Amino acid sequence: MNPVFPINAPRPAKILVVFGTRPEAIKLFPVIGALAATDGLTVRTCVTAQHRGLLDQVLEIAGLVPDRDLDIMEPDQTLDRLTARLLTGLGAVMDAEKPDRVIVQGDTATAMAGALAAYYRKIPVAHVEAGLRSGDIYHPWPEEVNRRIVAPIADQHFAPTDTAADALRRETIDPATIHVTGNTVIDALHWTRDRIADDPTLAAGLDAIAERFAGRRIVLVTTHRRENFGGGMAAIARAIGRIADRDDIAIVFPVHPNPNVVAVMDAILADRPNVARIAPLDYPHFVRALGMAHLVLTDSGGVQEEAPALGKPVLVMRETTERPEGIVAGTARLVGTDEDRIVSEVFTLLDDNAAYSAMARAHNPFGDGHAAARIARIVANGFGH
Ligand code: UDP
């Protein structure tokens, strides 16, 4: 027998969630889960696989099987070619899926092209993690412009913080379309931390490192920013080498697979017994590594949000940040990519207890872990559900 629907019941609205990289997947899996659990919505997912391996690690952990996979990654792909392929690929998916709304996240080429392809078809767009601005179109490059392109297209802006919402209002985005939800990365972090607590084997791959470096304070390092390639990356590598000259610390360094990172680190950091240069960690292992760390040295966006949530001081190897909340809260500090500056800032945190404690207060300006549920509710309300 056919199911009986009430007369005039609205048909479920079809939401197409588009993403392509590790950080997007981490920040969207809680949203996809919340949308799927909301009455009146049907969720479809399309990955562009702009970063294949790192994306797949997250899909597996989150138990996500994408409905569509454009598999767009190519070695040494120019931004022109990447953007063109994303635009035509995503446009074709939208023509086939005919979604009622498209959701994009953050500031990647996938987010920008996804918003544009939806706009060309007059499909409304929601932007998760809207309103981050550095004010400099070359830092981060090209992400600052990617996210600015999404803003005038979207009609639902999910700003993680008041600062981000203010930035959108300054760009004359209609305030009624801006919603401060918190950052969904905190949802992902809490969910993953709880899962590891239930099942420590999920992150047991770090047992050997924990044993090897027992008694030493761990400095967790990540670096991958395009604008640090070249001189900046070499300076970072030399700074890590000097920090590793101390025998009271150890460096845990999941190295981003980009050849611009790997080659420099191989050349400068070979044969260092207290530097564990390891393959990129899946998310549960990375969350455990954050927990093990005494302090974090990074140029990542997401890690700047996660470390404060766990009370870990974070030194940011960038000249500017679109996440000033951590700096204002006192849990993050911009240190740029000058070798001497990085070394001296790390040594200050290692040697000055007061300086360390001031930064290590567990204060999380980026969210309460319930951002995804808020987003799903607002999306559903938009369809009258
Ligand atoms: N991350 C991870 N494994 C690693 C390094 C980072 O799962 O080995 C996670 C990290 O927790 C954060 C996200 O990847 O949520 C950040 O990604 P990335 O630094 O590549 O990008 P960004 O945030 O700078 O856009």
Short mmCIF file of C-alpha atoms and ligand atoms in Angstrom, two decimals:
data_model
loop_
_atom_site.label_atom_id
_atom_site.label_comp_id
_atom_site.label_asym_id
_atom_site.label_seq_id
_atom_site.Cartn_x
_atom_site.Cartn_y
_atom_site.Cartn_z
CA MET A 1 0.00 0.00 0.00
CA ASN A 2 1.19 3.52 -0.73
CA PRO A 3 1.98 5.66 2.30
CA VAL A 4 -0.81 8.10 3.03
CA PHE A 5 0.26 11.75 3.15
CA PRO A 6 -1.93 14.48 4.58
CA ILE A 7 -3.48 16.55 1.80
CA ASN A 8 -1.43 19.68 1.09
CA ALA A 9 1.55 18.44 3.12
CA PRO A 10 4.62 20.21 1.72
CA ARG A 11 6.94 17.85 -0.12
CA PRO A 12 10.35 17.50 1.54
CA ALA A 13 12.77 20.19 0.44
CA LYS A 14 15.87 18.83 -1.26
CA ILE A 15 19.13 20.22 0.11
CA LEU A 16 22.33 19.68 -1.85
CA VAL A 17 25.46 19.98 0.30
CA VAL A 18 28.62 20.56 -1.73
CA PHE A 19 32.18 20.21 -0.45
CA GLY A 20 35.64 19.17 -1.55
CA THR A 21 38.37 19.39 1.09
CA ARG A 22 39.21 18.01 4.54
CA PRO A 23 38.25 21.12 6.51
CA GLU A 24 34.92 21.42 4.68
CA ALA A 25 34.12 17.78 5.38
CA ILE A 26 35.00 18.17 9.07
CA LYS A 27 32.85 21.27 9.37
CA LEU A 28 29.93 19.88 7.34
CA PHE A 29 29.48 16.32 8.59
CA PRO A 30 27.65 17.58 11.70
CA VAL A 31 25.45 19.77 9.46
CA ILE A 32 24.65 16.88 7.11
CA GLY A 33 23.69 14.75 10.11
CA ALA A 34 21.47 17.49 11.55
CA LEU A 35 19.77 18.16 8.20
CA ALA A 36 19.12 14.45 7.70
CA ALA A 37 17.50 14.28 11.14
CA THR A 38 15.18 17.22 10.41
CA ASP A 39 11.61 16.58 9.27
CA GLY A 40 10.77 18.04 5.92
CA LEU A 41 14.28 17.94 4.48
CA THR A 42 15.98 15.50 2.13
CA VAL A 43 19.76 15.76 1.99
CA ARG A 44 21.96 14.99 -0.98
CA THR A 45 25.72 15.33 -0.91
CA CYS A 46 28.19 16.08 -3.68
CA VAL A 47 31.93 15.99 -3.13
CA THR A 48 34.25 17.56 -5.65
CA ALA A 49 37.27 15.84 -4.06
CA GLN A 50 39.36 18.93 -4.61
CA HIS A 51 41.69 17.18 -2.07
CA ARG A 52 41.16 13.45 -2.56
CA GLY A 53 43.04 11.59 0.19
CA LEU A 54 42.46 14.01 3.05
CA LEU A 55 38.76 14.28 2.19
CA ASP A 56 38.28 10.52 2.10
CA GLN A 57 39.80 10.17 5.60
CA VAL A 58 36.99 12.34 6.98
CA LEU A 59 34.23 10.68 4.95
CA GLU A 60 35.22 7.34 6.37
CA ILE A 61 35.32 8.44 9.99
CA ALA A 62 32.03 10.31 9.67
CA GLY A 63 30.41 7.35 7.91
CA LEU A 64 29.47 9.52 4.95
CA VAL A 65 28.99 8.06 1.48
CA PRO A 66 28.54 10.95 -0.96
CA ASP A 67 25.69 10.72 -3.45
CA ARG A 68 27.88 12.31 -6.11
CA ASP A 69 31.64 12.45 -6.49
CA LEU A 70 33.26 14.66 -9.13
CA ASP A 71 36.77 13.37 -8.31
CA ILE A 72 38.24 16.59 -9.63
CA MET A 73 41.74 16.50 -8.15
CA GLU A 74 44.65 16.54 -10.61
CA PRO A 75 48.33 16.98 -9.81
CA ASP A 76 49.60 20.56 -10.28
CA GLN A 77 46.20 21.79 -11.36
CA THR A 78 46.06 25.56 -11.92
CA LEU A 79 43.42 27.57 -10.11
CA ASP A 80 41.95 28.46 -13.52
CA ARG A 81 41.49 24.85 -14.54
CA LEU A 82 40.29 23.78 -11.09
CA THR A 83 37.68 26.53 -11.00
CA ALA A 84 36.47 25.87 -14.53
CA ARG A 85 36.09 22.14 -13.89
CA LEU A 86 34.34 22.75 -10.57
CA LEU A 87 31.89 25.14 -12.15
CA THR A 88 30.90 22.89 -15.04
CA GLY A 89 30.92 19.75 -12.87
CA LEU A 90 28.80 21.25 -10.13
CA GLY A 91 26.46 22.87 -12.64
CA ALA A 92 25.77 19.48 -14.21
CA VAL A 93 25.09 17.95 -10.78
CA MET A 94 22.65 20.73 -9.97
CA ASP A 95 20.87 20.26 -13.30
CA ALA A 96 20.46 16.57 -12.52
CA GLU A 97 19.58 16.90 -8.83
CA LYS A 98 17.39 20.02 -9.05
CA PRO A 99 17.86 20.93 -5.38
CA ASP A 100 15.69 23.48 -3.61
CA ARG A 101 18.75 24.85 -1.82
CA VAL A 102 22.51 24.45 -2.06
CA ILE A 103 24.77 24.60 1.00
CA VAL A 104 28.44 25.51 0.74
CA GLN A 105 31.03 25.92 3.49
CA GLY A 106 33.88 28.30 4.06
CA ASP A 107 36.24 29.66 1.46
CA THR A 108 37.43 26.99 -0.93
CA ALA A 109 37.25 26.98 -4.72
CA THR A 110 34.51 24.38 -4.30
CA ALA A 111 32.44 26.74 -2.13
CA MET A 112 32.92 29.63 -4.54
CA ALA A 113 32.12 27.59 -7.68
CA GLY A 114 29.22 25.84 -5.93
CA ALA A 115 27.64 29.16 -5.03
CA LEU A 116 28.17 30.50 -8.53
CA ALA A 117 26.73 27.41 -10.24
CA ALA A 118 23.66 27.63 -7.98
CA TYR A 119 23.30 31.34 -8.71
CA TYR A 120 23.38 30.68 -12.47
CA ARG A 121 20.37 28.39 -11.90
CA LYS A 122 18.65 30.73 -9.42
CA ILE A 123 18.89 28.12 -6.67
CA PRO A 124 19.14 29.72 -3.20
CA VAL A 125 22.46 29.27 -1.41
CA ALA A 126 23.24 28.93 2.30
CA HIS A 127 26.78 29.67 3.45
CA VAL A 128 28.16 27.88 6.49
CA GLU A 129 31.01 29.74 8.24
CA ALA A 130 30.08 33.02 6.59
CA GLY A 131 31.67 36.38 7.28
CA LEU A 132 35.32 35.50 7.93
CA ARG A 133 37.48 38.33 6.59
CA SER A 134 41.18 39.12 6.80
CA GLY A 135 40.75 42.32 4.80
CA ASP A 136 43.64 41.32 2.52
CA ILE A 137 42.80 39.58 -0.76
CA TYR A 138 46.24 37.92 -0.84
CA HIS A 139 46.10 36.54 2.75
CA PRO A 140 44.77 33.91 2.67
CA TRP A 141 45.00 33.51 -1.08
CA PRO A 142 42.71 32.79 -2.87
CA GLU A 143 40.34 32.05 0.02
CA GLU A 144 39.61 35.67 0.95
CA VAL A 145 38.11 36.31 -2.47
CA ASN A 146 36.43 32.90 -2.66
CA ARG A 147 34.40 33.64 0.45
CA ARG A 148 33.65 37.21 -0.57
CA ILE A 149 32.17 35.93 -3.85
CA VAL A 150 29.78 33.68 -1.92
CA ALA A 151 28.44 36.52 0.25
CA PRO A 152 26.27 38.47 -2.24
CA ILE A 153 24.90 35.20 -3.67
CA ALA A 154 23.83 33.55 -0.39
CA ASP A 155 20.49 34.32 1.22
CA GLN A 156 21.29 32.43 4.44
CA HIS A 157 24.57 33.35 6.11
CA PHE A 158 25.59 31.16 9.05
CA ALA A 159 28.15 33.28 10.82
CA PRO A 160 30.20 31.46 13.46
CA THR A 161 30.65 34.53 15.68
CA ASP A 162 29.39 38.08 16.19
CA THR A 163 32.61 39.36 14.61
CA ALA A 164 31.82 37.46 11.41
CA ALA A 165 28.21 38.69 11.46
CA ASP A 166 29.46 42.29 11.82
CA ALA A 167 31.73 41.86 8.80
CA LEU A 168 28.73 40.77 6.70
CA ARG A 169 26.63 43.70 7.90
CA ARG A 170 29.44 46.07 6.91
CA GLU A 171 29.18 44.60 3.40
CA THR A 172 25.49 45.55 3.43
CA ILE A 173 24.25 41.98 3.59
CA ASP A 174 20.62 42.04 4.75
CA PRO A 175 20.84 41.55 8.56
CA ALA A 176 17.70 39.38 8.50
CA THR A 177 19.65 36.77 6.51
CA ILE A 178 22.60 36.61 8.96
CA HIS A 179 22.43 34.03 11.76
CA VAL A 180 25.12 33.64 14.42
CA THR A 181 25.27 29.88 14.97
CA GLY A 182 28.75 29.13 16.34
CA ASN A 183 31.31 27.26 14.28
CA THR A 184 30.38 23.70 13.33
CA VAL A 185 34.00 22.63 13.87
CA ILE A 186 33.26 22.63 17.59
CA ASP A 187 30.35 20.23 16.97
CA ALA A 188 32.75 17.98 15.04
CA LEU A 189 35.38 18.22 17.78
CA HIS A 190 32.94 17.35 20.59
CA TRP A 191 31.42 14.47 18.64
CA THR A 192 34.83 13.04 17.84
CA ARG A 193 36.17 13.51 21.37
CA ASP A 194 33.14 11.64 22.74
CA ARG A 195 33.61 8.83 20.25
CA ILE A 196 37.27 8.44 21.20
CA ALA A 197 36.29 8.39 24.87
CA ASP A 198 33.90 5.52 24.11
CA ASP A 199 36.37 3.70 21.90
CA PRO A 200 40.05 4.68 22.38
CA THR A 201 41.09 2.30 19.60
CA LEU A 202 39.84 4.97 17.17
CA ALA A 203 42.99 6.95 17.95
CA ALA A 204 45.31 4.16 19.10
CA GLY A 205 47.67 4.81 16.21
CA LEU A 206 49.31 7.46 18.40
CA ASP A 207 50.13 5.06 21.25
CA ALA A 208 53.69 4.54 20.01
CA ILE A 209 54.39 8.27 19.79
CA ALA A 210 52.85 8.87 23.21
CA GLU A 211 55.17 6.21 24.64
CA ARG A 212 58.24 7.41 22.74
CA PHE A 213 57.80 11.01 23.91
CA ALA A 214 56.58 10.30 27.46
CA GLY A 215 57.90 12.96 29.84
CA ARG A 216 58.47 15.55 27.13
CA ARG A 217 56.17 18.43 26.34
CA ILE A 218 54.73 18.06 22.88
CA VAL A 219 54.61 20.85 20.33
CA LEU A 220 52.04 19.95 17.66
CA VAL A 221 52.82 21.49 14.28
CA THR A 222 50.75 21.79 11.09
CA THR A 223 51.50 23.94 8.08
CA HIS A 224 50.09 24.01 4.57
CA ARG A 225 49.20 27.59 3.61
CA ARG A 226 49.81 28.42 -0.01
CA GLU A 227 51.13 31.88 0.87
CA ASN A 228 53.80 30.27 3.08
CA PHE A 229 55.18 28.12 0.22
CA GLY A 230 58.81 28.93 -0.56
CA GLY A 231 60.69 31.18 1.87
CA GLY A 232 58.04 31.06 4.60
CA MET A 233 58.00 27.25 4.62
CA ALA A 234 61.80 27.06 4.82
CA ALA A 235 61.83 29.53 7.73
CA ILE A 236 59.18 27.44 9.51
CA ALA A 237 61.27 24.29 8.98
CA ARG A 238 64.42 25.95 10.35
CA ALA A 239 62.48 27.24 13.36
CA ILE A 240 61.17 23.72 14.07
CA GLY A 241 64.73 22.42 13.84
CA ARG A 242 65.93 24.97 16.42
CA ILE A 243 63.02 24.21 18.75
CA ALA A 244 63.86 20.52 18.42
CA ASP A 245 67.39 21.21 19.69
CA ARG A 246 65.85 21.26 23.17
CA ASP A 247 65.66 17.86 24.79
CA ASP A 248 62.70 18.68 27.05
CA ILE A 249 60.26 18.79 24.14
CA ALA A 250 59.15 16.71 21.19
CA ILE A 251 57.55 17.80 17.96
CA VAL A 252 54.60 15.93 16.50
CA PHE A 253 54.19 17.06 12.93
CA PRO A 254 51.58 15.53 10.59
CA VAL A 255 52.99 16.75 7.29
CA HIS A 256 50.53 17.98 4.68
CA PRO A 257 51.00 15.95 1.47
CA ASN A 258 51.50 19.04 -0.72
CA PRO A 259 54.97 18.66 -2.34
CA ASN A 260 55.76 22.28 -1.42
CA VAL A 261 55.58 21.24 2.22
CA VAL A 262 57.03 17.73 2.06
CA ALA A 263 60.17 18.64 0.08
CA VAL A 264 61.18 21.46 2.44
CA MET A 265 60.57 19.42 5.58
CA ASP A 266 62.48 16.43 4.16
CA ALA A 267 65.42 18.66 3.34
CA ILE A 268 65.62 20.54 6.63
CA LEU A 269 64.28 18.17 9.27
CA ALA A 270 65.88 14.83 8.43
CA ASP A 271 67.34 12.71 11.28
CA ARG A 272 65.85 14.50 14.27
CA PRO A 273 65.05 11.96 16.98
CA ASN A 274 62.52 14.17 18.76
CA VAL A 275 60.66 15.27 15.63
CA ALA A 276 57.93 12.83 14.58
CA ARG A 277 57.14 13.77 11.01
CA ILE A 278 54.11 11.64 10.29
CA ALA A 279 51.46 11.24 7.60
CA PRO A 280 48.33 13.39 7.88
CA LEU A 281 46.22 12.07 10.73
CA ASP A 282 42.59 11.13 10.38
CA TYR A 283 40.35 13.32 12.50
CA PRO A 284 40.15 11.17 15.67
CA HIS A 285 43.93 10.84 15.72
CA PHE A 286 44.35 14.56 15.17
CA VAL A 287 41.91 15.32 18.00
CA ARG A 288 43.97 13.04 20.24
CA ALA A 289 47.17 14.77 19.11
CA LEU A 290 45.64 18.12 20.08
CA GLY A 291 44.84 16.69 23.49
CA MET A 292 48.44 15.46 23.92
CA ALA A 293 49.95 18.79 22.88
CA HIS A 294 51.41 21.33 25.29
CA LEU A 295 51.09 24.00 22.63
CA VAL A 296 50.20 24.20 18.96
CA LEU A 297 52.12 25.87 16.14
CA THR A 298 50.04 26.16 12.99
CA ASP A 299 49.05 28.17 9.95
CA SER A 300 45.73 26.30 9.66
CA GLY A 301 42.35 27.97 9.98
CA GLY A 302 40.46 25.13 11.62
CA VAL A 303 43.21 24.31 14.10
CA GLN A 304 43.07 27.93 15.34
CA GLU A 305 39.46 27.22 16.32
CA GLU A 306 39.96 23.76 17.80
CA ALA A 307 43.02 24.40 19.99
CA PRO A 308 41.37 27.10 22.14
CA ALA A 309 38.37 24.81 22.64
CA LEU A 310 40.76 22.34 24.29
CA GLY A 311 42.65 25.01 26.25
CA LYS A 312 45.80 24.70 24.15
CA PRO A 313 47.79 27.88 23.41
CA VAL A 314 48.09 28.31 19.66
CA LEU A 315 50.78 30.27 17.83
CA VAL A 316 49.60 31.18 14.34
CA MET A 317 52.23 31.30 11.60
CA ARG A 318 50.47 33.93 9.51
CA GLU A 319 50.69 37.69 9.10
CA THR A 320 46.93 38.18 9.38
CA THR A 321 44.03 36.10 10.57
CA GLU A 322 40.36 36.08 9.73
CA ARG A 323 39.79 34.56 13.16
CA PRO A 324 40.61 37.42 15.53
CA GLU A 325 38.39 35.94 18.25
CA GLY A 326 41.20 33.67 19.49
CA ILE A 327 43.62 36.59 19.65
CA VAL A 328 41.09 38.74 21.52
CA ALA A 329 40.37 35.88 23.94
CA GLY A 330 44.12 35.55 24.54
CA THR A 331 44.35 31.91 23.48
CA ALA A 332 46.02 32.56 20.10
CA ARG A 333 48.88 34.78 18.96
CA LEU A 334 49.99 35.74 15.46
CA VAL A 335 53.70 35.01 15.05
CA GLY A 336 54.13 35.22 11.25
CA THR A 337 56.80 33.17 9.53
CA ASP A 338 59.97 34.83 10.77
CA GLU A 339 62.28 32.09 12.07
CA ASP A 340 63.58 33.97 15.13
CA ARG A 341 60.13 35.15 16.11
CA ILE A 342 58.65 31.64 15.95
CA VAL A 343 61.48 30.23 18.06
CA SER A 344 61.30 32.98 20.68
CA GLU A 345 57.50 32.80 20.99
CA VAL A 346 57.64 29.02 21.46
CA PHE A 347 60.46 29.32 24.02
CA THR A 348 58.48 31.95 25.95
CA LEU A 349 55.55 29.57 26.27
CA LEU A 350 57.87 26.70 27.25
CA ASP A 351 59.82 28.67 29.85
CA ASP A 352 57.43 31.27 31.27
CA ASN A 353 54.67 29.59 33.27
CA ALA A 354 52.67 32.79 33.65
CA ALA A 355 52.71 33.43 29.90
CA TYR A 356 51.67 29.82 29.30
CA SER A 357 48.83 29.83 31.83
CA ALA A 358 47.49 33.12 30.48
CA MET A 359 47.08 31.52 27.04
CA ALA A 360 46.01 28.07 28.22
CA ARG A 361 42.74 29.13 29.78
CA ALA A 362 40.15 26.91 28.23
CA HIS A 363 38.04 29.53 26.61
CA ASN A 364 36.29 28.88 23.41
CA PRO A 365 35.08 31.86 21.43
CA PHE A 366 34.12 29.78 18.40
CA GLY A 367 31.00 27.91 19.44
CA ASP A 368 29.17 25.68 21.91
CA GLY A 369 28.92 22.52 19.81
CA HIS A 370 25.30 23.06 18.77
CA ALA A 371 25.83 25.04 15.58
CA ALA A 372 24.68 22.28 13.22
CA ALA A 373 21.29 21.88 14.92
CA ARG A 374 20.72 25.65 14.69
CA ILE A 375 21.61 25.63 11.01
CA ALA A 376 19.29 22.72 10.22
CA ARG A 377 16.41 24.43 12.04
CA ILE A 378 16.87 27.67 10.12
CA VAL A 379 17.10 25.83 6.80
CA ALA A 380 13.91 23.89 7.57
CA ASN A 381 12.09 27.03 8.74
CA GLY A 382 12.94 28.60 5.40
CA PHE A 383 10.73 25.96 3.76
CA GLY A 384 7.93 26.40 6.28
CA HIS A 385 8.77 23.19 8.16
N1 UDP B 1 43.40 17.96 10.63
C1 UDP B 1 43.33 16.58 10.57
N2 UDP B 1 44.50 15.87 10.44
C2 UDP B 1 45.72 16.47 10.34
C3 UDP B 1 45.78 17.89 10.38
C4 UDP B 1 44.60 18.60 10.52
O1 UDP B 1 42.25 15.99 10.66
O2 UDP B 1 46.73 15.77 10.21
C5 UDP B 1 42.14 18.72 10.73
C6 UDP B 1 42.10 19.76 11.81
O3 UDP B 1 41.65 19.22 13.01
C7 UDP B 1 41.17 20.81 11.26
C8 UDP B 1 41.29 20.66 9.78
O4 UDP B 1 41.96 19.44 9.53
O5 UDP B 1 39.83 20.54 11.61
C9 UDP B 1 42.09 21.81 9.24
O6 UDP B 1 42.41 21.57 7.94
P1 UDP B 1 43.53 22.39 7.20
O7 UDP B 1 44.53 22.90 8.17
O8 UDP B 1 43.99 21.52 6.08
O9 UDP B 1 42.70 23.57 6.52
P2 UDP B 1 42.26 25.02 7.00
O10 UDP B 1 41.48 24.88 8.26
O11 UDP B 1 43.48 25.85 7.15
O12 UDP B 1 41.39 25.50 5.89
#
